[in-house]
mmCIF file of C-alpha atoms in Angstrom:
data_model
loop_
_atom_site.group_PDB
_atom_site.id
_atom_site.type_symbol
_atom_site.label_atom_id
_atom_site.label_comp_id
_atom_site.label_asym_id
_atom_site.label_seq_id
_atom_site.Cartn_x
_atom_site.Cartn_y
_atom_site.Cartn_z
ATOM 1 C CA MET O 1 0.168 0.003 -0.109
ATOM 2 C CA ALA O 2 1.306 3.422 -0.686
ATOM 3 C CA ARG O 3 2.318 5.579 1.919
ATOM 4 C CA ARG O 4 0.125 8.543 2.642
ATOM 5 C CA LEU O 5 3.191 10.989 2.778
ATOM 6 C CA ARG O 6 2.753 14.940 3.799
ATOM 7 C CA PHE O 7 4.960 17.824 2.846
ATOM 8 C CA ASN O 8 6.248 19.521 5.804
ATOM 9 C CA GLY O 9 8.901 21.624 4.138
ATOM 10 C CA THR O 10 11.916 22.699 2.227
ATOM 11 C CA GLY O 11 15.239 24.225 3.065
ATOM 12 C CA SER O 12 15.155 25.757 -0.369
ATOM 13 C CA GLY O 13 12.697 28.573 -2.067
ATOM 14 C CA ASP O 14 14.434 27.586 -5.469
ATOM 15 C CA ASP O 15 14.095 23.650 -6.201
ATOM 16 C CA GLY O 16 12.744 22.234 -2.834
ATOM 17 C CA CYS O 17 15.921 20.574 -2.357
ATOM 18 C CA PRO O 18 16.317 19.318 0.492
ATOM 19 C CA SER O 19 12.794 18.989 1.865
ATOM 20 C CA VAL O 20 11.163 16.884 4.922
ATOM 21 C CA HIS O 21 7.811 14.414 4.565
ATOM 22 C CA GLU O 22 5.779 12.696 7.078
ATOM 23 C CA ASP O 23 4.265 9.805 6.683
ATOM 24 C CA LEU O 24 0.743 10.172 8.344
ATOM 25 C CA ASP O 25 0.457 6.192 9.566
ATOM 26 C CA SER O 26 3.744 5.580 10.806
ATOM 27 C CA GLY O 27 5.258 8.548 11.448
ATOM 28 C CA GLU O 28 8.278 8.180 9.616
ATOM 29 C CA VAL O 29 10.077 10.678 8.752
ATOM 30 C CA ILE O 30 11.502 11.118 4.618
ATOM 31 C CA VAL O 31 13.991 13.434 4.191
ATOM 32 C CA HIS O 32 15.622 14.118 0.970
ATOM 33 C CA GLY O 33 18.758 16.020 -0.531
ATOM 34 C CA PRO O 34 21.995 16.174 -2.110
ATOM 35 C CA PRO O 35 23.499 12.700 -1.733
ATOM 36 C CA LEU O 36 27.143 12.738 0.258
ATOM 37 C CA THR O 37 29.474 11.337 -2.340
ATOM 38 C CA ASP O 38 32.987 12.039 -1.065
ATOM 39 C CA PRO O 39 35.004 8.613 -0.723
ATOM 40 C CA ASP O 40 36.676 9.655 2.476
ATOM 41 C CA ASP O 41 33.325 11.395 4.066
ATOM 42 C CA MET O 42 31.593 8.153 3.026
ATOM 43 C CA ALA O 43 34.481 6.095 4.886
ATOM 44 C CA LYS O 44 33.556 7.947 7.845
ATOM 45 C CA LEU O 45 30.035 7.188 8.414
ATOM 46 C CA GLN O 46 29.208 4.282 10.582
ATOM 47 C CA ARG O 47 26.420 1.456 10.567
ATOM 48 C CA LEU O 48 25.521 2.512 6.453
ATOM 49 C CA ALA O 49 23.942 -0.565 5.469
ATOM 50 C CA GLU O 50 23.961 -1.788 2.215
ATOM 51 C CA GLY O 51 21.296 -0.212 0.104
ATOM 52 C CA GLU O 52 21.179 2.664 2.231
ATOM 53 C CA VAL O 53 21.871 6.518 1.372
ATOM 54 C CA ALA O 54 23.474 9.504 3.010
ATOM 55 C CA VAL O 55 21.816 12.791 2.383
ATOM 56 C CA VAL O 56 23.340 16.293 3.422
ATOM 57 C CA VAL O 57 20.768 18.839 4.461
ATOM 58 C CA PRO O 58 21.423 21.849 6.741
ATOM 59 C CA ARG O 59 20.631 21.609 10.237
ATOM 60 C CA GLU O 60 17.610 24.428 9.719
ATOM 61 C CA LEU O 61 15.453 21.806 7.963
ATOM 62 C CA LEU O 62 15.074 19.538 10.648
ATOM 63 C CA VAL O 63 14.664 22.356 13.345
ATOM 64 C CA ASP O 64 12.021 24.055 11.101
ATOM 65 C CA TRP O 65 10.273 21.221 9.789
ATOM 66 C CA ALA O 66 11.136 17.819 11.534
ATOM 67 C CA PRO O 67 7.789 16.612 13.518
ATOM 68 C CA LYS O 68 8.787 17.824 17.101
ATOM 69 C CA ASP O 69 6.827 15.189 19.283
ATOM 70 C CA SER O 70 6.105 11.970 17.902
ATOM 71 C CA THR O 71 3.544 11.653 21.185
ATOM 72 C CA ARG O 72 1.892 14.953 20.681
ATOM 73 C CA GLN O 73 -1.692 14.765 22.327
ATOM 74 C CA ALA O 74 -3.939 16.604 20.083
ATOM 75 C CA ARG O 75 -6.045 19.248 21.787
ATOM 76 C CA ILE O 76 -9.627 18.855 21.166
ATOM 77 C CA ILE O 77 -11.704 22.035 21.351
ATOM 78 C CA ASP O 78 -15.639 22.009 22.079
ATOM 79 C CA LEU O 79 -17.858 23.896 19.757
ATOM 80 C CA LYS O 80 -18.328 26.843 21.650
ATOM 81 C CA GLU O 81 -14.536 27.271 22.106
ATOM 82 C CA PHE O 82 -14.284 26.837 18.243
ATOM 83 C CA GLY O 83 -17.444 29.274 17.906
ATOM 84 C CA ASP O 84 -15.458 31.662 20.211
ATOM 85 C CA LEU O 85 -12.650 32.191 17.873
ATOM 86 C CA PHE O 86 -15.014 33.891 15.325
ATOM 87 C CA ARG O 87 -15.334 36.774 17.914
ATOM 88 C CA THR O 88 -11.965 37.098 18.902
ATOM 89 C CA PHE O 89 -9.920 36.742 15.886
ATOM 90 C CA GLU O 90 -7.962 40.463 15.163
ATOM 91 C CA HIS O 91 -7.304 40.268 11.579
ATOM 92 C CA SER O 92 -8.302 37.725 9.531
ATOM 93 C CA THR O 93 -9.714 34.176 9.244
ATOM 94 C CA TRP O 94 -9.434 31.517 6.226
ATOM 95 C CA ARG O 95 -11.024 27.995 5.587
ATOM 96 C CA LEU O 96 -10.054 25.432 3.018
ATOM 97 C CA GLU O 97 -13.354 23.469 2.575
ATOM 98 C CA THR O 98 -12.186 20.033 0.528
ATOM 99 C CA ARG O 99 -15.045 17.164 0.937
ATOM 100 C CA ARG O 100 -17.509 16.376 -1.387
ATOM 101 C CA ARG O 101 -20.407 16.460 1.144
ATOM 102 C CA TYR O 102 -21.242 17.828 4.806
ATOM 103 C CA ALA O 103 -23.817 15.988 6.331
ATOM 104 C CA SER O 104 -24.608 19.228 8.595
ATOM 105 C CA ASP O 105 -25.533 20.738 5.298
ATOM 106 C CA GLU O 106 -28.232 17.955 4.518
ATOM 107 C CA ALA O 107 -30.076 18.210 7.365
ATOM 108 C CA THR O 108 -30.574 21.904 6.873
ATOM 109 C CA GLU O 109 -34.080 23.292 5.503
ATOM 110 C CA SER O 110 -32.188 25.275 2.901
ATOM 111 C CA TYR O 111 -30.532 22.020 1.733
ATOM 112 C CA ARG O 112 -33.913 20.559 1.047
ATOM 113 C CA GLN O 113 -35.182 23.492 -0.624
ATOM 114 C CA PHE O 114 -32.116 23.772 -2.856
ATOM 115 C CA VAL O 115 -32.504 19.740 -3.739
ATOM 116 C CA GLU O 116 -36.328 20.659 -4.703
ATOM 117 C CA SER O 117 -36.080 23.872 -6.693
ATOM 118 C CA GLY O 118 -32.443 24.338 -7.367
ATOM 119 C CA ALA O 119 -32.056 27.635 -4.980
ATOM 120 C CA ALA O 120 -32.561 27.941 -1.390
ATOM 121 C CA ALA O 121 -34.205 30.777 0.856
ATOM 122 C CA TRP O 122 -31.349 31.691 2.977
ATOM 123 C CA ASP O 123 -32.094 33.638 6.551
ATOM 124 C CA PRO O 124 -29.769 36.553 6.771
ATOM 125 C CA ASP O 125 -30.658 36.879 10.345
ATOM 126 C CA ARG O 126 -28.853 33.596 11.447
ATOM 127 C CA ARG O 127 -26.250 33.948 14.173
ATOM 128 C CA TYR O 128 -23.323 33.124 11.785
ATOM 129 C CA PRO O 129 -24.177 35.892 9.124
ATOM 130 C CA ARG O 130 -24.809 38.481 12.461
ATOM 131 C CA LEU O 131 -21.566 37.758 13.782
ATOM 132 C CA ILE O 132 -19.612 37.681 10.511
ATOM 133 C CA ARG O 133 -21.096 41.198 9.476
ATOM 134 C CA SER O 134 -20.034 42.377 12.795
ATOM 135 C CA GLN O 135 -16.475 41.370 12.177
ATOM 136 C CA THR O 136 -15.856 42.589 8.333
ATOM 137 C CA GLU O 137 -17.454 45.824 9.054
ATOM 138 C CA GLN O 138 -14.938 46.465 11.576
ATOM 139 C CA GLY O 139 -12.563 45.771 8.510
ATOM 140 C CA LYS O 140 -11.473 42.208 9.230
ATOM 141 C CA ARG O 141 -11.282 39.399 6.439
ATOM 142 C CA VAL O 142 -13.212 36.033 5.946
ATOM 143 C CA GLU O 143 -12.613 34.315 3.572
ATOM 144 C CA ARG O 144 -12.581 30.642 2.051
ATOM 145 C CA VAL O 145 -11.571 28.668 -0.967
ATOM 146 C CA ARG O 146 -14.052 25.306 -1.718
ATOM 147 C CA ILE O 147 -12.861 22.673 -3.864
ATOM 148 C CA VAL O 148 -15.221 21.737 -6.312
ATOM 149 C CA ASP O 149 -15.071 18.208 -8.620
ATOM 150 C CA GLU O 150 -16.077 17.955 -12.461
ATOM 151 C CA PRO O 151 -19.112 17.288 -12.318
ATOM 152 C CA PRO O 152 -19.655 19.060 -8.832
ATOM 153 C CA THR O 153 -21.646 16.905 -6.376
ATOM 154 C CA VAL O 154 -24.959 18.135 -5.107
ATOM 155 C CA GLY O 155 -23.330 19.438 -2.112
ATOM 156 C CA GLN O 156 -20.983 21.493 -3.962
ATOM 157 C CA LEU O 157 -23.404 23.194 -5.927
ATOM 158 C CA TYR O 158 -25.453 23.937 -2.454
ATOM 159 C CA LEU O 159 -22.347 25.724 -1.705
ATOM 160 C CA LEU O 160 -21.829 27.454 -4.473
ATOM 161 C CA ASP O 161 -25.213 28.772 -3.877
ATOM 162 C CA ASN O 162 -24.552 29.423 -0.291
ATOM 163 C CA ALA O 163 -21.578 31.711 -1.938
ATOM 164 C CA LYS O 164 -24.161 34.079 -2.920
ATOM 165 C CA HIS O 165 -25.607 34.529 0.509
ATOM 166 C CA ASN O 166 -22.239 34.579 2.543
ATOM 167 C CA SER O 167 -20.760 37.047 0.605
ATOM 168 C CA THR O 168 -23.349 39.760 1.049
ATOM 169 C CA PHE O 169 -21.961 40.050 4.526
ATOM 170 C CA GLY O 170 -18.839 40.498 3.593
ATOM 171 C CA GLU O 171 -17.093 36.908 3.005
ATOM 172 C CA ASP O 172 -14.573 36.336 0.074
ATOM 173 C CA ILE O 173 -15.415 32.835 -1.345
ATOM 174 C CA ARG O 174 -13.179 31.586 -4.155
ATOM 175 C CA ASN O 175 -13.358 28.212 -5.790
ATOM 176 C CA LEU O 176 -10.972 25.523 -7.144
ATOM 177 C CA SER O 177 -11.040 22.563 -9.145
ATOM 178 C CA ARG O 178 -10.244 19.381 -7.323
ATOM 179 C CA GLU O 179 -7.660 18.498 -10.579
ATOM 180 C CA GLU O 180 -6.099 21.743 -9.698
ATOM 181 C CA ALA O 181 -6.115 21.189 -6.016
ATOM 182 C CA ASP O 182 -4.346 17.546 -6.741
ATOM 183 C CA ARG O 183 -1.717 19.244 -9.056
ATOM 184 C CA LEU O 184 -1.330 21.651 -6.233
ATOM 185 C CA ARG O 185 -1.142 19.159 -4.038
ATOM 186 C CA LEU O 186 -3.210 20.530 -1.425
ATOM 187 C CA PRO O 187 -4.103 18.617 1.697
ATOM 188 C CA ALA O 188 -7.772 16.693 1.680
ATOM 189 C CA GLU O 189 -8.168 18.728 5.073
ATOM 190 C CA ASP O 190 -11.114 21.096 6.231
ATOM 191 C CA PHE O 191 -9.254 23.708 8.464
ATOM 192 C CA TRP O 192 -9.628 27.276 9.916
ATOM 193 C CA LEU O 193 -6.558 29.473 9.870
ATOM 194 C CA PHE O 194 -6.617 32.303 12.378
ATOM 195 C CA ASP O 195 -4.866 35.368 12.154
ATOM 196 C CA GLY O 196 -2.202 33.447 10.423
ATOM 197 C CA ARG O 197 -0.936 31.905 13.991
ATOM 198 C CA LEU O 198 -3.540 29.192 14.932
ATOM 199 C CA VAL O 199 -5.402 26.704 13.045
ATOM 200 C CA ALA O 200 -8.471 24.778 13.790
ATOM 201 C CA LEU O 201 -8.666 21.470 12.040
ATOM 202 C CA LEU O 202 -12.143 19.869 11.549
ATOM 203 C CA ARG O 203 -12.012 16.488 12.198
ATOM 204 C CA PHE O 204 -14.893 14.461 10.108
ATOM 205 C CA ASP O 205 -16.115 10.798 10.243
ATOM 206 C CA ASP O 206 -16.744 8.525 7.624
ATOM 207 C CA ASP O 207 -20.335 9.797 7.373
ATOM 208 C CA ASP O 208 -19.157 13.034 6.805
ATOM 209 C CA GLN O 209 -20.387 13.987 10.448
ATOM 210 C CA LEU O 210 -18.117 16.686 12.248
ATOM 211 C CA LEU O 211 -16.284 14.845 15.072
ATOM 212 C CA ASP O 212 -14.512 17.542 16.794
ATOM 213 C CA VAL O 213 -12.087 20.545 16.068
ATOM 214 C CA GLU O 214 -8.070 20.077 16.778
ATOM 215 C CA LEU O 215 -6.674 23.406 17.725
ATOM 216 C CA ILE O 216 -3.082 23.265 16.337
ATOM 217 C CA THR O 217 -0.637 26.090 17.798
ATOM 218 C CA GLU O 218 2.660 24.599 16.933
ATOM 219 C CA PRO O 219 4.531 27.028 14.444
ATOM 220 C CA ALA O 220 5.791 24.581 11.920
ATOM 221 C CA GLU O 221 2.497 23.201 11.512
ATOM 222 C CA VAL O 222 0.610 26.692 11.364
ATOM 223 C CA VAL O 223 3.326 27.791 8.837
ATOM 224 C CA ARG O 224 2.461 24.259 6.898
ATOM 225 C CA TYR O 225 -1.229 25.676 6.779
ATOM 226 C CA SER O 226 -0.251 29.167 6.175
ATOM 227 C CA MET O 227 1.693 27.514 2.784
ATOM 228 C CA VAL O 228 -1.514 25.889 2.018
ATOM 229 C CA ARG O 229 -3.445 28.990 2.262
ATOM 230 C CA GLU O 230 -1.070 30.662 -0.033
ATOM 231 C CA ALA O 231 -1.327 28.033 -2.958
ATOM 232 C CA ALA O 232 -5.047 27.623 -2.667
ATOM 233 C CA TRP O 233 -5.826 31.202 -2.758
ATOM 234 C CA HIS O 234 -3.400 32.157 -5.749
ATOM 235 C CA HIS O 235 -4.990 29.990 -7.917
ATOM 236 C CA ALA O 236 -8.806 30.182 -6.769
ATOM 237 C CA VAL O 237 -11.404 31.867 -8.800
ATOM 238 C CA PRO O 238 -14.185 34.263 -7.028
ATOM 239 C CA HIS O 239 -17.166 32.056 -6.849
ATOM 240 C CA GLU O 240 -19.043 33.857 -9.181
ATOM 241 C CA GLU O 241 -16.462 33.531 -12.252
ATOM 242 C CA PHE O 242 -16.355 29.684 -11.103
ATOM 243 C CA ALA O 243 -20.339 29.210 -11.322
ATOM 244 C CA ALA O 244 -20.406 31.094 -14.762
ATOM 245 C CA GLY O 245 -17.841 28.525 -15.992
ATOM 246 C CA LEU O 246 -19.813 25.779 -15.113
ATOM 247 C CA ASP O 247 -22.912 26.894 -16.524
ATOM 248 C CA LYS O 248 -21.017 27.399 -19.728
ATOM 249 C CA ASN O 249 -20.158 23.722 -19.330
ATOM 250 C CA GLU O 250 -23.478 22.323 -19.315
#
């Protein structure tokens, strides 16, 4: 079975070498870089077995990007604490949505309306719109990138309709095709990034139900998620433009 590898980071801004990857299942760390080839240097290495290759990496690569604690316990927060993050962030919050469906959406009246008629009657007086409007009116940024399959799932089309509503209270919502997300090697993770300093990782079960929220503050991990944000935001397109492109393909 192929490994589930996650790119942690690189010590180079040019060719991506040397770099660190992490096996998400075993916890093993994979480092690649230029090989050590000088015979005199090779002769000084101890316990280098047949088939093994020595690589040279800067110390900073391991300090910055190697996992810091293989036994780190996830810090799980409840939904109230998660909700409080939207009240207390100072400058910006950003979301990546990668799933093909969300069970919580399918339990709503608006989803039923959308399935039946192709449009939903969105309620602007719900708690979330009021909260986000109060934040964006202060100049704070609330942004999302939603990944969409080809063809889109019903849940993804529902969220495209939802984007028209959310944009009225200040959210900037963009979309990215699944093909482009895969090309960019974006992780199949849903998360919020608050003020570029903490991550709320949303964890789902096999039925697409939200299980819990993991709060991540480790600097190297926050930087990794920030890199995901930069790549996704750069390539994503405004939801109006994305939806128009879907209409042309029908």
